[in-house]
XYZ file of C-alpha atoms in Angstrom:
91
model
C 82.231 35.857 37.848
C 83.271 36.543 41.434
C 86.265 35.269 43.391
C 86.558 35.821 47.130
C 89.702 35.854 49.260
C 89.385 36.380 53.009
C 91.814 38.913 54.395
C 92.696 40.055 57.905
C 89.906 41.175 60.217
C 86.498 41.332 58.630
C 87.657 42.193 55.105
C 87.399 40.222 51.876
C 89.032 40.831 48.502
C 86.416 40.427 45.790
C 87.677 39.992 42.236
C 85.080 40.839 39.604
C 85.727 39.142 36.256
C 84.200 39.079 32.768
C 85.349 37.796 29.345
C 87.639 40.240 27.552
C 85.310 40.968 24.607
C 81.844 40.070 25.858
C 80.309 42.582 25.804
C 82.668 44.765 23.758
C 83.917 48.086 25.084
C 84.628 49.356 28.572
C 83.038 47.713 31.630
C 83.097 48.963 35.191
C 81.678 47.505 38.356
C 79.464 49.954 40.210
C 77.877 49.408 43.578
C 77.111 50.695 47.014
C 80.817 50.369 47.889
C 81.836 53.055 45.354
C 78.780 55.312 45.392
C 77.499 53.752 42.138
C 80.146 55.786 40.305
C 80.836 54.505 36.764
C 84.522 54.286 35.853
C 85.801 54.184 39.421
C 86.429 50.418 39.227
C 86.969 49.691 35.540
C 87.764 46.094 34.610
C 91.288 45.687 33.180
C 92.108 43.250 30.322
C 94.329 40.322 31.362
C 96.444 37.906 29.282
C 94.173 34.978 30.194
C 91.247 36.348 28.148
C 89.383 38.019 30.998
C 88.907 41.516 32.391
C 89.151 41.892 36.165
C 89.216 44.357 39.034
C 89.664 43.593 42.737
C 88.023 45.528 45.543
C 88.482 45.047 49.306
C 85.138 45.079 51.109
C 84.112 44.867 54.770
C 81.696 42.263 56.095
C 78.085 42.885 55.211
C 75.729 42.886 52.242
C 76.846 44.733 49.112
C 74.859 45.460 45.947
C 76.505 45.942 42.557
C 76.056 45.725 38.796
C 78.323 45.927 35.761
C 77.974 48.918 33.438
C 79.203 48.440 29.874
C 79.725 50.850 27.007
C 76.459 52.227 25.681
C 74.691 52.115 29.053
C 74.273 48.313 29.083
C 73.672 47.086 32.665
C 74.644 43.479 33.511
C 74.213 41.329 36.599
C 76.577 38.631 37.870
C 74.929 35.227 37.937
C 77.593 33.988 40.391
C 76.471 36.532 43.013
C 74.696 35.324 46.169
C 71.429 36.967 45.037
C 70.323 38.421 41.714
C 67.022 40.283 41.653
C 65.377 43.268 39.961
C 67.755 45.606 41.836
C 70.926 43.892 40.616
C 73.482 41.541 42.131
C 74.187 41.085 45.829
C 77.066 39.541 47.751
C 77.050 38.675 51.430
C 80.355 38.719 53.260
């Protein structure tokens, strides 16, 4: 799930969120904004039963996917577009 918060200028804070144990193991969000580098933006468990990470992004179109333990790739159905190349958000 995605949450957006407009910031100053042309920036937006995007909070990426998933349930704490679904799927089990470590999950990171990878995308064009972090060079598709696994582990750079790892979701952190929260007391409310979710895992989240926030990233500040400039205006534009950004592609991303979630990468879970064991090489499991997941898309975000709340993204603006989901296709065979993953999830996409437009800011």
